[in-house]
Amino acid sequence: MTIQWWQILLITLYSGFAIYDGNNTTFGTVKPTMAGFVAGLIMGDVQTGLIVGGTLNLLVLGVGNFGGSSMPDYMTGALLGTAFAVLSGKGAEFGATLAVPIGLLMIQLDVLARFCNTFLQHHAEKLVSEGKLKSATHMNLYGIIPTSLSRMLPVFLALVFGSQFVQDVVNNLPMWLMNGLKTAGGILPALGIAILLRYLPLKKNFAFLLVGFFLAAFLKVPVIGAAMIGLAMALIAFGMDNQKSAQPAAADTDDEGDMEDE
Amino acid sequence: MSNKVELSKTNKKTFWRWYFFGQAGWNYEKMQGLGYYYSVYPLIKQIYGKTDVAAEAAINELQFFNTNNSMAPIILGVDSAIQEKQGIAAKDTVAGLKTGMMGPFAGIGDTLFAVIPNTIIGSIASYMALKGNPIGLILWIAYGFLRLGIMRSFFGMGYREGVKLIDSLGNRLKKITSAANILGLTVIGALIPSVITAVFAYKYKQGGVKISLQDMADQIMPGLAPALVVLLAYWLLGRKKMNSTRVTLILIVVGILAYNLKIFA
């Protein structure tokens, strides 16, 4: 299968919008699940898109670019991974594994875009000192250009020139590597989970991790069912916490500074 | 919030500007400084107009600023209220307030508005997506609207109640965060055996006796292999000189090896 120009156009536009949305309005378009789904729609294979997106999303579950640290961009990864999976006909697992190095490479371009915006900051400061307050505000909006281009250009180029390349790679990959990559794709979600376990207060809440695992592994409860039990336990804990702090009124006045849990 | 002060048109503009473009000009030097200035520009224009102090107030708002995107409206609200009352005299107060609040708000906001929703929604949406079902994606959009509502009320709270709100709100959010962590960890626990595909491949056959390692593992604990892989990744992340990129690459190598050594199918 070859890619159509309108498919290239739509996927490219999506990548530019998604990164804007992820940084500002946050309606989930930057999430790999959503990107994979949309790419699947565009490429005419929603199932593949969902699996590529779902696998990649698990890799960056709780991660956000806090304080401006760049993270693997599996939105772009999901778009390209889905497109190449459909084009090569090698299946969703292949697409997901292919997307991993793409997502990792995108870190560098994200850094570059944020670096470009530094010039806009300087220019805004210069404009303000000249009394051009309104023109200075425009610099903020121009920041969208480097950020969006940092996704749109690589997506566009990869779709225009990459298909043949990926096809060649696929045709020359030995079976042991191909299948090995599939297995790798299966265990990669463990990383996203491990990152979260490092971030969330695990020691205090280890019991709840066990409960969730038990529900799914032994009782085969779907994740949504486990989430409901988790919610129930969270509500109970919240109620108890409120009762506790209602008694010693205004006992804790100054513990700012460690608002971060744990 | 009994005495409801109406937000002016300028206030609303400030909020929406942040909502749509708060991080548009994010850069390494002043981070959200550009977006913050962009957001309060209508306020500066309204209060200082074409006076000489306008540029002074503008520079003050262009400084380094970085906090959680969803929490920032509180600070914008407090800032708006103070400058409307005191004008340029509040310049240092505003600067101190911004730097004082952005740190604590970043920590609590990143957990409450990013890590936890991303974990819970991400888990459910990914789990369903892997089964070929796109319904979970609606949760992302629903959360987008919920977050918008919260951000709007944050701006109003900051504007009406000012600095005195910060302590009580911080406490409340802390409680919500620690309860939400329980939900998050339960979901993660359920996720481990549900989404990680690791099946022992090793089979031993001698005479009429057939032993499959996976069957044995299931006897001990279903989901043993996925749990072990998570443990490995968790341990790796804790090592010195390790970051998530390196662990990603290591896991890919582990996967290829495990397949070819017939450990995992």
CSV table of N, CA and C in Angstrom, one decimal, chain B residues 94-201:
chain,number,residue,atom,x,y,z
B,94,VAL,N,4.0,41.8,43.7
B,94,VAL,CA,3.6,40.9,42.7
B,94,VAL,C,4.8,39.9,42.3
B,95,ALA,N,6.0,40.5,42.2
B,95,ALA,CA,7.1,39.7,41.8
B,95,ALA,C,7.4,38.6,42.9
B,96,GLY,N,7.3,39.0,44.1
B,96,GLY,CA,7.6,38.1,45.2
B,96,GLY,C,6.5,37.0,45.3
B,97,LEU,N,5.3,37.4,45.1
B,97,LEU,CA,4.2,36.5,45.1
B,97,LEU,C,4.3,35.4,44.0
B,98,LYS,N,4.6,35.9,42.9
B,98,LYS,CA,4.7,35.0,41.7
B,98,LYS,C,5.8,33.9,42.0
B,99,THR,N,7.0,34.4,42.4
B,99,THR,CA,8.0,33.4,42.6
B,99,THR,C,7.7,32.6,43.9
B,100,GLY,N,7.1,33.2,44.9
B,100,GLY,CA,6.8,32.4,46.1
B,100,GLY,C,5.8,31.3,45.8
B,101,MET,N,4.8,31.5,45.0
B,101,MET,CA,3.7,30.6,44.8
B,101,MET,C,4.0,29.5,43.7
B,102,MET,N,4.9,29.9,42.7
B,102,MET,CA,5.0,29.0,41.6
B,102,MET,C,5.6,27.7,42.0
B,103,GLY,N,6.6,27.7,42.9
B,103,GLY,CA,7.2,26.4,43.3
B,103,GLY,C,6.3,25.4,43.9
B,104,PRO,N,5.7,25.8,45.0
B,104,PRO,CA,4.7,24.8,45.7
B,104,PRO,C,3.6,24.4,44.7
B,105,PHE,N,3.1,25.4,44.0
B,105,PHE,CA,2.0,25.0,43.0
B,105,PHE,C,2.5,24.1,41.9
B,106,ALA,N,3.7,24.2,41.5
B,106,ALA,CA,4.2,23.3,40.5
B,106,ALA,C,4.2,21.9,41.0
B,107,GLY,N,4.8,21.7,42.2
B,107,GLY,CA,4.8,20.3,42.8
B,107,GLY,C,3.5,19.7,42.9
B,108,ILE,N,2.6,20.4,43.6
B,108,ILE,CA,1.3,19.8,43.8
B,108,ILE,C,0.5,19.7,42.5
B,109,GLY,N,0.6,20.7,41.7
B,109,GLY,CA,-0.2,20.7,40.4
B,109,GLY,C,0.3,19.6,39.5
B,110,ASP,N,1.6,19.4,39.4
B,110,ASP,CA,2.1,18.3,38.5
B,110,ASP,C,1.6,17.0,38.9
B,111,THR,N,1.5,16.7,40.2
B,111,THR,CA,1.0,15.5,40.6
B,111,THR,C,-0.5,15.4,40.4
B,112,LEU,N,-1.2,16.4,40.8
B,112,LEU,CA,-2.7,16.3,40.8
B,112,LEU,C,-3.3,16.5,39.4
B,113,PHE,N,-2.7,17.3,38.6
B,113,PHE,CA,-3.3,17.6,37.3
B,113,PHE,C,-2.6,16.9,36.2
B,114,ALA,N,-1.5,16.4,36.4
B,114,ALA,CA,-0.8,15.7,35.3
B,114,ALA,C,-0.6,14.2,35.6
B,115,VAL,N,0.2,13.9,36.6
B,115,VAL,CA,0.6,12.5,36.9
B,115,VAL,C,-0.7,11.6,37.1
B,116,ILE,N,-1.5,12.1,38.0
B,116,ILE,CA,-2.6,11.2,38.4
B,116,ILE,C,-3.7,11.1,37.3
B,117,PRO,N,-4.2,12.1,36.7
B,117,PRO,CA,-5.1,11.9,35.5
B,117,PRO,C,-4.4,11.1,34.4
B,118,ASN,N,-3.2,11.4,34.1
B,118,ASN,CA,-2.5,10.7,33.0
B,118,ASN,C,-2.4,9.2,33.4
B,119,THR,N,-2.1,8.9,34.6
B,119,THR,CA,-2.0,7.5,35.0
B,119,THR,C,-3.4,6.8,34.9
B,120,ILE,N,-4.4,7.4,35.5
B,120,ILE,CA,-5.7,6.7,35.5
B,120,ILE,C,-6.3,6.6,34.2
B,121,ILE,N,-6.4,7.8,33.5
B,121,ILE,CA,-7.0,7.8,32.2
B,121,ILE,C,-6.1,7.0,31.2
B,122,GLY,N,-4.8,7.3,31.3
B,122,GLY,CA,-3.9,6.6,30.4
B,122,GLY,C,-4.0,5.1,30.5
B,123,SER,N,-4.2,4.6,31.8
B,123,SER,CA,-4.3,3.1,32.0
B,123,SER,C,-5.5,2.6,31.3
B,124,ILE,N,-6.6,3.3,31.6
B,124,ILE,CA,-7.9,2.8,31.1
B,124,ILE,C,-8.0,2.9,29.6
B,125,ALA,N,-7.6,4.0,29.0
B,125,ALA,CA,-7.6,4.2,27.6
B,125,ALA,C,-6.7,3.3,26.9
B,126,SER,N,-5.5,3.1,27.4
B,126,SER,CA,-4.5,2.1,26.8
B,126,SER,C,-5.0,0.7,26.8
B,127,TYR,N,-5.5,0.3,28.0
B,127,TYR,CA,-6.0,-1.0,28.2
B,127,TYR,C,-7.1,-1.3,27.2
B,128,MET,N,-8.0,-0.4,27.0
B,128,MET,CA,-9.2,-0.6,26.1
B,128,MET,C,-8.6,-0.5,24.7
B,129,ALA,N,-7.7,0.4,24.4
B,129,ALA,CA,-7.2,0.5,23.0
B,129,ALA,C,-6.5,-0.8,22.6
B,130,LEU,N,-5.8,-1.4,23.5
B,130,LEU,CA,-5.1,-2.7,23.2
B,130,LEU,C,-6.1,-3.8,22.9
B,131,LYS,N,-7.3,-3.6,23.4
B,131,LYS,CA,-8.4,-4.6,23.0
B,131,LYS,C,-9.2,-4.1,21.8
B,132,GLY,N,-8.7,-3.0,21.2
B,132,GLY,CA,-9.3,-2.5,20.0
B,132,GLY,C,-10.5,-1.6,20.2
B,133,ASN,N,-10.7,-1.1,21.4
B,133,ASN,CA,-11.8,-0.3,21.7
B,133,ASN,C,-11.5,1.2,22.0
B,134,PRO,N,-12.0,2.1,21.2
B,134,PRO,CA,-11.6,3.5,21.3
B,134,PRO,C,-12.4,4.3,22.4
B,135,ILE,N,-13.4,3.7,23.0
B,135,ILE,CA,-14.3,4.4,23.9
B,135,ILE,C,-13.5,5.1,25.0
B,136,GLY,N,-12.4,4.5,25.5
B,136,GLY,CA,-11.7,5.1,26.6
B,136,GLY,C,-11.1,6.5,26.3
B,137,LEU,N,-11.0,6.8,25.0
B,137,LEU,CA,-10.4,8.1,24.6
B,137,LEU,C,-11.3,9.2,25.0
B,138,ILE,N,-12.6,9.0,25.1
B,138,ILE,CA,-13.5,10.0,25.6
B,138,ILE,C,-13.1,10.6,26.9
B,139,LEU,N,-12.5,9.8,27.7
B,139,LEU,CA,-12.0,10.2,29.0
B,139,LEU,C,-11.0,11.4,28.9
B,140,TRP,N,-10.2,11.3,27.9
B,140,TRP,CA,-9.2,12.5,27.7
B,140,TRP,C,-10.0,13.8,27.5
B,141,ILE,N,-11.0,13.7,26.6
B,141,ILE,CA,-11.7,14.9,26.3
B,141,ILE,C,-12.5,15.4,27.5
B,142,ALA,N,-13.1,14.4,28.2
B,142,ALA,CA,-13.9,14.8,29.4
B,142,ALA,C,-13.0,15.5,30.4
B,143,TYR,N,-11.8,14.9,30.6
B,143,TYR,CA,-10.8,15.5,31.5
B,143,TYR,C,-10.5,16.9,31.1
B,144,GLY,N,-10.3,17.1,29.8
B,144,GLY,CA,-10.0,18.5,29.3
B,144,GLY,C,-11.1,19.5,29.7
B,145,PHE,N,-12.3,19.1,29.7
B,145,PHE,CA,-13.4,20.0,30.1
B,145,PHE,C,-13.4,20.2,31.7
B,146,LEU,N,-13.2,19.1,32.4
B,146,LEU,CA,-13.1,19.2,33.8
B,146,LEU,C,-12.0,20.1,34.3
B,147,ARG,N,-10.8,20.0,33.6
B,147,ARG,CA,-9.7,20.8,33.9
B,147,ARG,C,-10.0,22.3,33.6
B,148,LEU,N,-10.6,22.5,32.5
B,148,LEU,CA,-11.0,23.9,32.2
B,148,LEU,C,-11.9,24.5,33.3
B,149,GLY,N,-12.9,23.7,33.8
B,149,GLY,CA,-13.7,24.2,34.8
B,149,GLY,C,-13.0,24.5,36.1
B,150,ILE,N,-12.1,23.6,36.4
B,150,ILE,CA,-11.3,23.8,37.7
B,150,ILE,C,-10.4,25.1,37.5
B,151,MET,N,-9.8,25.2,36.3
B,151,MET,CA,-8.9,26.4,36.1
B,151,MET,C,-9.7,27.7,36.2
B,152,ARG,N,-10.9,27.7,35.7
B,152,ARG,CA,-11.7,28.9,35.8
B,152,ARG,C,-12.0,29.2,37.2
B,153,SER,N,-12.4,28.2,38.0
B,153,SER,CA,-12.7,28.5,39.4
B,153,SER,C,-11.5,28.9,40.2
B,154,PHE,N,-10.3,28.4,39.8
B,154,PHE,CA,-9.1,28.8,40.4
B,154,PHE,C,-8.8,30.3,40.2
B,155,PHE,N,-9.0,30.7,39.0
B,155,PHE,CA,-8.8,32.2,38.8
B,155,PHE,C,-9.7,33.0,39.6
B,156,GLY,N,-11.0,32.6,39.7
B,156,GLY,CA,-11.9,33.4,40.5
B,156,GLY,C,-11.5,33.4,42.0
B,157,MET,N,-11.1,32.2,42.5
B,157,MET,CA,-10.7,32.0,43.9
B,157,MET,C,-9.5,32.9,44.2
B,158,GLY,N,-8.5,32.9,43.3
B,158,GLY,CA,-7.3,33.7,43.5
B,158,GLY,C,-7.7,35.2,43.5
B,159,TYR,N,-8.5,35.6,42.6
B,159,TYR,CA,-8.9,37.0,42.5
B,159,TYR,C,-9.7,37.5,43.7
B,160,ARG,N,-10.6,36.6,44.2
B,160,ARG,CA,-11.5,37.1,45.3
B,160,ARG,C,-10.8,36.9,46.7
B,161,GLU,N,-10.1,35.8,46.8
B,161,GLU,CA,-9.6,35.6,48.2
B,161,GLU,C,-8.1,35.9,48.4
B,162,GLY,N,-7.4,36.1,47.3
B,162,GLY,CA,-6.0,36.6,47.4
B,162,GLY,C,-5.1,35.6,48.1
B,163,VAL,N,-4.1,36.1,48.8
B,163,VAL,CA,-3.0,35.3,49.3
B,163,VAL,C,-3.6,34.4,50.4
B,164,LYS,N,-4.6,34.8,51.2
B,164,LYS,CA,-5.0,34.1,52.3
B,164,LYS,C,-5.6,32.7,52.0
B,165,LEU,N,-5.9,32.6,50.7
B,165,LEU,CA,-6.5,31.3,50.2
B,165,LEU,C,-5.4,30.2,50.1
B,166,ILE,N,-4.2,30.7,49.9
B,166,ILE,CA,-3.2,29.7,49.5
B,166,ILE,C,-3.0,28.6,50.5
B,167,ASP,N,-2.9,28.9,51.7
B,167,ASP,CA,-2.7,27.8,52.7
B,167,ASP,C,-3.8,26.8,52.8
B,168,SER,N,-5.0,27.3,52.8
B,168,SER,CA,-6.1,26.4,53.0
B,168,SER,C,-6.3,25.5,51.7
B,169,LEU,N,-6.1,26.2,50.6
B,169,LEU,CA,-6.2,25.4,49.3
B,169,LEU,C,-5.1,24.4,49.2
B,170,GLY,N,-3.9,24.8,49.5
B,170,GLY,CA,-2.8,23.9,49.5
B,170,GLY,C,-3.1,22.6,50.3
B,171,ASN,N,-3.7,22.8,51.5
B,171,ASN,CA,-4.0,21.7,52.4
B,171,ASN,C,-5.0,20.8,51.8
B,172,ARG,N,-6.0,21.4,51.2
B,172,ARG,CA,-7.1,20.6,50.6
B,172,ARG,C,-6.6,19.8,49.4
B,173,LEU,N,-5.8,20.5,48.6
B,173,LEU,CA,-5.3,19.8,47.4
B,173,LEU,C,-4.4,18.6,47.8
B,174,LYS,N,-3.7,18.8,48.9
B,174,LYS,CA,-2.8,17.8,49.4
B,174,LYS,C,-3.5,16.5,49.8
B,175,LYS,N,-4.7,16.8,50.4
B,175,LYS,CA,-5.5,15.6,50.8
B,175,LYS,C,-6.0,14.9,49.6
B,176,ILE,N,-6.5,15.7,48.6
B,176,ILE,CA,-7.0,15.1,47.4
B,176,ILE,C,-5.9,14.3,46.7
B,177,THR,N,-4.7,14.9,46.7
B,177,THR,CA,-3.6,14.2,46.1
B,177,THR,C,-3.3,12.8,46.7
B,178,SER,N,-3.3,12.8,48.1
B,178,SER,CA,-2.9,11.6,48.7
B,178,SER,C,-4.0,10.5,48.5
B,179,ALA,N,-5.3,10.9,48.4
B,179,ALA,CA,-6.3,10.0,48.2
B,179,ALA,C,-6.2,9.5,46.7
B,180,ALA,N,-5.9,10.4,45.8
B,180,ALA,CA,-5.9,10.1,44.4
B,180,ALA,C,-4.7,9.1,44.1
B,181,ASN,N,-3.6,9.2,44.9
B,181,ASN,CA,-2.5,8.3,44.8
B,181,ASN,C,-3.0,6.9,45.0
B,182,ILE,N,-3.9,6.7,45.9
B,182,ILE,CA,-4.4,5.3,46.2
B,182,ILE,C,-5.1,4.8,45.0
B,183,LEU,N,-5.9,5.6,44.4
B,183,LEU,CA,-6.6,5.1,43.1
B,183,LEU,C,-5.5,4.8,42.1
B,184,GLY,N,-4.5,5.7,42.0
B,184,GLY,CA,-3.5,5.5,40.9
B,184,GLY,C,-2.8,4.2,41.1
B,185,LEU,N,-2.4,3.9,42.3
B,185,LEU,CA,-1.6,2.7,42.5
B,185,LEU,C,-2.4,1.5,42.4
B,186,THR,N,-3.7,1.5,42.7
B,186,THR,CA,-4.5,0.4,42.5
B,186,THR,C,-4.6,0.1,41.0
B,187,VAL,N,-4.8,1.1,40.2
B,187,VAL,CA,-4.9,0.9,38.8
B,187,VAL,C,-3.6,0.4,38.2
B,188,ILE,N,-2.5,0.9,38.7
B,188,ILE,CA,-1.2,0.4,38.2
B,188,ILE,C,-1.0,-1.1,38.5
B,189,GLY,N,-1.4,-1.4,39.8
B,189,GLY,CA,-1.3,-2.8,40.2
B,189,GLY,C,-2.1,-3.7,39.2
B,190,ALA,N,-3.3,-3.3,38.8
B,190,ALA,CA,-4.1,-4.0,37.9
B,190,ALA,C,-3.6,-4.1,36.5
B,191,LEU,N,-2.9,-3.0,36.2
B,191,LEU,CA,-2.3,-2.9,34.8
B,191,LEU,C,-1.2,-3.9,34.6
B,192,ILE,N,-0.4,-4.2,35.6
B,192,ILE,CA,0.8,-5.0,35.4
B,192,ILE,C,0.4,-6.3,34.7
B,193,PRO,N,-0.5,-7.1,35.3
B,193,PRO,CA,-0.8,-8.4,34.6
B,193,PRO,C,-1.6,-8.2,33.3
B,194,SER,N,-2.3,-7.0,33.2
B,194,SER,CA,-3.2,-6.9,32.1
B,194,SER,C,-2.6,-6.4,30.8
B,195,VAL,N,-1.5,-5.6,30.8
B,195,VAL,CA,-1.0,-5.1,29.6
B,195,VAL,C,0.4,-5.5,29.2
B,196,ILE,N,1.1,-6.1,30.1
B,196,ILE,CA,2.4,-6.5,29.8
B,196,ILE,C,2.4,-7.9,29.3
B,197,THR,N,2.9,-8.1,28.0
B,197,THR,CA,2.8,-9.5,27.5
B,197,THR,C,4.2,-10.1,27.7
B,198,ALA,N,4.3,-11.0,28.6
B,198,ALA,CA,5.5,-11.7,28.9
B,198,ALA,C,5.0,-13.1,29.3
B,199,VAL,N,5.3,-14.1,28.4
B,199,VAL,CA,4.9,-15.5,28.6
B,199,VAL,C,6.2,-16.3,28.5
B,200,PHE,N,6.4,-17.1,29.6
B,200,PHE,CA,7.5,-18.0,29.5
B,200,PHE,C,7.4,-19.0,28.4
B,201,ALA,N,8.5,-19.2,27.6
B,201,ALA,CA,8.4,-20.1,26.5
B,201,ALA,C,8.9,-21.5,26.8
